[in-house]
Amino acid sequence: MTGANDPDRPGNHATHDATHDAAYDATGTAKLLGLSLDLEPGQGASVSMPVTPDHANRHGNLHGGLISTVLDTAMGATGSYLKGEGGKIPFSTISLTVNFIAPMPLGGIITATGRVMGGGFKTVFVEGIARAEDSTLVAQATGTFKRAPI
């Protein structure tokens, strides 16, 4: 296994299980941005990303679209992991609302986590938070995610 979600990659804490390949397969976006996925049994997913100058906005902080991407990835992975047979079934974003709380400076690592708030078999409601390494709340989000066709 190679890519951003490789369990042997530095900074990634997920362990590989061949029965859960879908939970660990990195998308092109995840590879491009250097996202790392960490699955916590029974709780959900967290996604981390090192923040580099390539991710900057005009103010010299992490661009809000990338904060949204990290949140969306963590929230969708949480839905898939907890409601999609351990990540075997992908979930697609129907809606995502992000509230930006504080700037995320360059040079650190942003980590987003998701938590399923409700829903059923095909549609789940997930909330997410994104924090800097010092625990500063950077953004919070809510989203609706739909199970992919089987």
mmCIF file of C-alpha atoms in Angstrom:
data_model
loop_
_atom_site.group_PDB
_atom_site.id
_atom_site.type_symbol
_atom_site.label_atom_id
_atom_site.label_comp_id
_atom_site.label_asym_id
_atom_site.label_seq_id
_atom_site.Cartn_x
_atom_site.Cartn_y
_atom_site.Cartn_z
ATOM 1 C CA MET A 1 0.000 0.000 0.000
ATOM 2 C CA THR A 2 1.294 3.452 -0.867
ATOM 3 C CA GLY A 3 0.009 7.003 -0.572
ATOM 4 C CA ALA A 4 -1.201 9.408 2.083
ATOM 5 C CA ASN A 5 -3.032 6.715 3.999
ATOM 6 C CA ASP A 6 -0.186 4.180 4.004
ATOM 7 C CA PRO A 7 0.085 2.868 7.588
ATOM 8 C CA ASP A 8 3.889 2.885 7.194
ATOM 9 C CA ARG A 9 3.932 6.572 6.238
ATOM 10 C CA PRO A 10 5.270 8.834 9.013
ATOM 11 C CA GLY A 11 2.511 10.542 10.954
ATOM 12 C CA ASN A 12 -0.197 8.054 10.010
ATOM 13 C CA HIS A 13 -1.516 6.035 12.928
ATOM 14 C CA ALA A 14 -4.013 3.838 11.094
ATOM 15 C CA THR A 15 -3.292 0.151 10.948
ATOM 16 C CA HIS A 16 -3.887 -1.690 7.705
ATOM 17 C CA ASP A 17 -6.469 -4.453 7.518
ATOM 18 C CA ALA A 18 -6.997 -6.014 4.097
ATOM 19 C CA THR A 19 -10.725 -6.361 4.788
ATOM 20 C CA HIS A 20 -11.034 -2.594 5.129
ATOM 21 C CA ASP A 21 -9.088 -1.391 2.073
ATOM 22 C CA ALA A 22 -11.743 1.198 1.134
ATOM 23 C CA ALA A 23 -11.204 2.987 4.437
ATOM 24 C CA TYR A 24 -7.509 3.356 3.675
ATOM 25 C CA ASP A 25 -7.462 4.045 -0.060
ATOM 26 C CA ALA A 26 -6.193 7.553 -0.591
ATOM 27 C CA THR A 27 -7.960 9.687 -3.171
ATOM 28 C CA GLY A 28 -6.020 11.865 -5.568
ATOM 29 C CA THR A 29 -6.905 14.890 -3.444
ATOM 30 C CA ALA A 30 -5.659 13.205 -0.275
ATOM 31 C CA LYS A 31 -2.383 12.316 -1.977
ATOM 32 C CA LEU A 32 -1.966 15.808 -3.429
ATOM 33 C CA LEU A 33 -2.560 17.528 -0.084
ATOM 34 C CA GLY A 34 -0.712 14.980 2.064
ATOM 35 C CA LEU A 35 -3.754 14.061 4.160
ATOM 36 C CA SER A 36 -3.339 11.363 6.813
ATOM 37 C CA LEU A 37 -6.326 9.322 7.976
ATOM 38 C CA ASP A 38 -6.649 7.914 11.473
ATOM 39 C CA LEU A 39 -9.612 5.665 12.303
ATOM 40 C CA GLU A 40 -10.695 5.371 15.918
ATOM 41 C CA PRO A 41 -12.814 2.268 16.576
ATOM 42 C CA GLY A 42 -16.358 3.161 17.490
ATOM 43 C CA GLN A 43 -15.684 6.894 17.311
ATOM 44 C CA GLY A 44 -14.950 7.905 13.734
ATOM 45 C CA ALA A 45 -12.157 9.370 11.696
ATOM 46 C CA SER A 46 -9.670 12.158 11.991
ATOM 47 C CA VAL A 47 -7.751 13.672 9.100
ATOM 48 C CA SER A 48 -4.536 15.657 9.476
ATOM 49 C CA MET A 49 -2.629 17.815 7.014
ATOM 50 C CA PRO A 50 0.675 19.643 7.316
ATOM 51 C CA VAL A 51 0.105 23.297 6.404
ATOM 52 C CA THR A 52 2.686 24.545 3.921
ATOM 53 C CA PRO A 53 3.173 27.822 2.020
ATOM 54 C CA ASP A 54 1.508 26.121 -0.973
ATOM 55 C CA HIS A 55 -1.736 26.131 1.064
ATOM 56 C CA ALA A 56 -1.687 29.851 1.862
ATOM 57 C CA ASN A 57 -4.321 32.484 1.208
ATOM 58 C CA ARG A 58 -3.515 36.183 0.669
ATOM 59 C CA HIS A 59 -3.234 36.706 4.429
ATOM 60 C CA GLY A 60 -0.534 34.058 4.855
ATOM 61 C CA ASN A 61 -2.790 31.522 6.583
ATOM 62 C CA LEU A 62 -4.359 28.250 5.451
ATOM 63 C CA HIS A 63 -6.913 28.863 2.691
ATOM 64 C CA GLY A 64 -10.516 28.328 3.840
ATOM 65 C CA GLY A 65 -11.237 25.982 0.954
ATOM 66 C CA LEU A 66 -8.524 23.648 2.202
ATOM 67 C CA ILE A 67 -9.862 23.828 5.760
ATOM 68 C CA SER A 68 -13.220 22.810 4.266
ATOM 69 C CA THR A 69 -11.566 19.956 2.365
ATOM 70 C CA VAL A 70 -9.939 18.561 5.506
ATOM 71 C CA LEU A 71 -13.265 18.777 7.365
ATOM 72 C CA ASP A 72 -15.214 17.241 4.475
ATOM 73 C CA THR A 73 -12.748 14.361 4.256
ATOM 74 C CA ALA A 74 -12.877 13.641 7.998
ATOM 75 C CA MET A 75 -16.653 13.878 8.121
ATOM 76 C CA GLY A 76 -17.216 11.702 5.042
ATOM 77 C CA ALA A 77 -14.709 9.140 6.317
ATOM 78 C CA THR A 78 -16.496 9.103 9.671
ATOM 79 C CA GLY A 79 -19.831 8.412 7.979
ATOM 80 C CA SER A 80 -18.288 5.710 5.822
ATOM 81 C CA TYR A 81 -16.386 4.096 8.685
ATOM 82 C CA LEU A 82 -19.283 4.018 11.156
ATOM 83 C CA LYS A 83 -22.227 3.525 8.774
ATOM 84 C CA GLY A 84 -20.611 1.963 5.708
ATOM 85 C CA GLU A 85 -19.431 -1.405 6.965
ATOM 86 C CA GLY A 86 -16.156 -0.151 8.361
ATOM 87 C CA GLY A 87 -15.342 2.050 5.382
ATOM 88 C CA LYS A 88 -16.167 -0.426 2.627
ATOM 89 C CA ILE A 89 -18.983 1.798 1.329
ATOM 90 C CA PRO A 90 -18.010 5.373 0.392
ATOM 91 C CA PHE A 91 -20.237 8.292 1.337
ATOM 92 C CA SER A 92 -20.730 11.409 -0.796
ATOM 93 C CA THR A 93 -21.310 14.915 0.502
ATOM 94 C CA ILE A 94 -24.826 16.263 -0.040
ATOM 95 C CA SER A 95 -24.312 19.478 1.922
ATOM 96 C CA LEU A 96 -21.532 21.038 3.960
ATOM 97 C CA THR A 97 -21.641 24.189 6.054
ATOM 98 C CA VAL A 98 -18.388 25.494 7.516
ATOM 99 C CA ASN A 99 -17.946 28.208 10.119
ATOM 100 C CA PHE A 100 -14.426 29.619 10.285
ATOM 101 C CA ILE A 101 -13.421 30.506 13.835
ATOM 102 C CA ALA A 102 -9.698 31.337 13.799
ATOM 103 C CA PRO A 103 -6.897 31.498 11.234
ATOM 104 C CA MET A 104 -4.710 28.438 10.771
ATOM 105 C CA PRO A 105 -1.074 29.551 10.490
ATOM 106 C CA LEU A 106 1.412 27.999 8.108
ATOM 107 C CA GLY A 107 3.918 25.487 9.410
ATOM 108 C CA GLY A 108 1.585 23.580 11.697
ATOM 109 C CA ILE A 109 -0.703 20.603 11.297
ATOM 110 C CA ILE A 110 -4.468 20.935 11.077
ATOM 111 C CA THR A 111 -6.568 18.007 12.288
ATOM 112 C CA ALA A 112 -10.279 17.549 11.654
ATOM 113 C CA THR A 113 -12.530 15.022 13.330
ATOM 114 C CA GLY A 114 -16.060 13.911 12.561
ATOM 115 C CA ARG A 115 -18.918 12.709 14.724
ATOM 116 C CA VAL A 116 -22.124 11.114 13.471
ATOM 117 C CA MET A 117 -25.092 12.980 14.907
ATOM 118 C CA GLY A 118 -27.911 10.958 13.365
ATOM 119 C CA GLY A 119 -29.394 9.550 10.235
ATOM 120 C CA GLY A 120 -30.081 6.101 8.981
ATOM 121 C CA PHE A 121 -28.812 3.576 6.480
ATOM 122 C CA LYS A 122 -28.489 5.809 3.397
ATOM 123 C CA THR A 123 -28.114 9.318 4.823
ATOM 124 C CA VAL A 124 -26.102 10.439 7.844
ATOM 125 C CA PHE A 125 -25.662 13.773 9.578
ATOM 126 C CA VAL A 126 -22.139 14.512 10.718
ATOM 127 C CA GLU A 127 -20.542 17.376 12.585
ATOM 128 C CA GLY A 128 -16.868 18.171 12.398
ATOM 129 C CA ILE A 129 -14.269 20.311 14.075
ATOM 130 C CA ALA A 130 -10.842 21.357 12.875
ATOM 131 C CA ARG A 131 -8.093 22.279 15.309
ATOM 132 C CA ALA A 132 -4.528 23.515 15.166
ATOM 133 C CA GLU A 133 -1.797 21.591 17.001
ATOM 134 C CA ASP A 134 -2.191 23.848 20.048
ATOM 135 C CA SER A 135 -5.923 22.865 20.223
ATOM 136 C CA THR A 136 -7.130 26.211 18.824
ATOM 137 C CA LEU A 137 -10.531 25.699 17.229
ATOM 138 C CA VAL A 138 -10.039 26.720 13.588
ATOM 139 C CA ALA A 139 -13.443 25.757 12.150
ATOM 140 C CA GLN A 140 -16.579 23.778 12.811
ATOM 141 C CA ALA A 141 -18.899 22.197 10.277
ATOM 142 C CA THR A 142 -22.100 20.280 9.768
ATOM 143 C CA GLY A 143 -22.822 18.071 6.805
ATOM 144 C CA THR A 144 -25.162 15.582 5.273
ATOM 145 C CA PHE A 145 -23.635 12.529 3.611
ATOM 146 C CA LYS A 146 -25.222 9.894 1.387
ATOM 147 C CA ARG A 147 -24.238 6.262 1.088
ATOM 148 C CA ALA A 148 -22.944 5.448 -2.398
ATOM 149 C CA PRO A 149 -24.971 3.005 -4.475
ATOM 150 C CA ILE A 150 -24.183 -0.581 -3.585
#
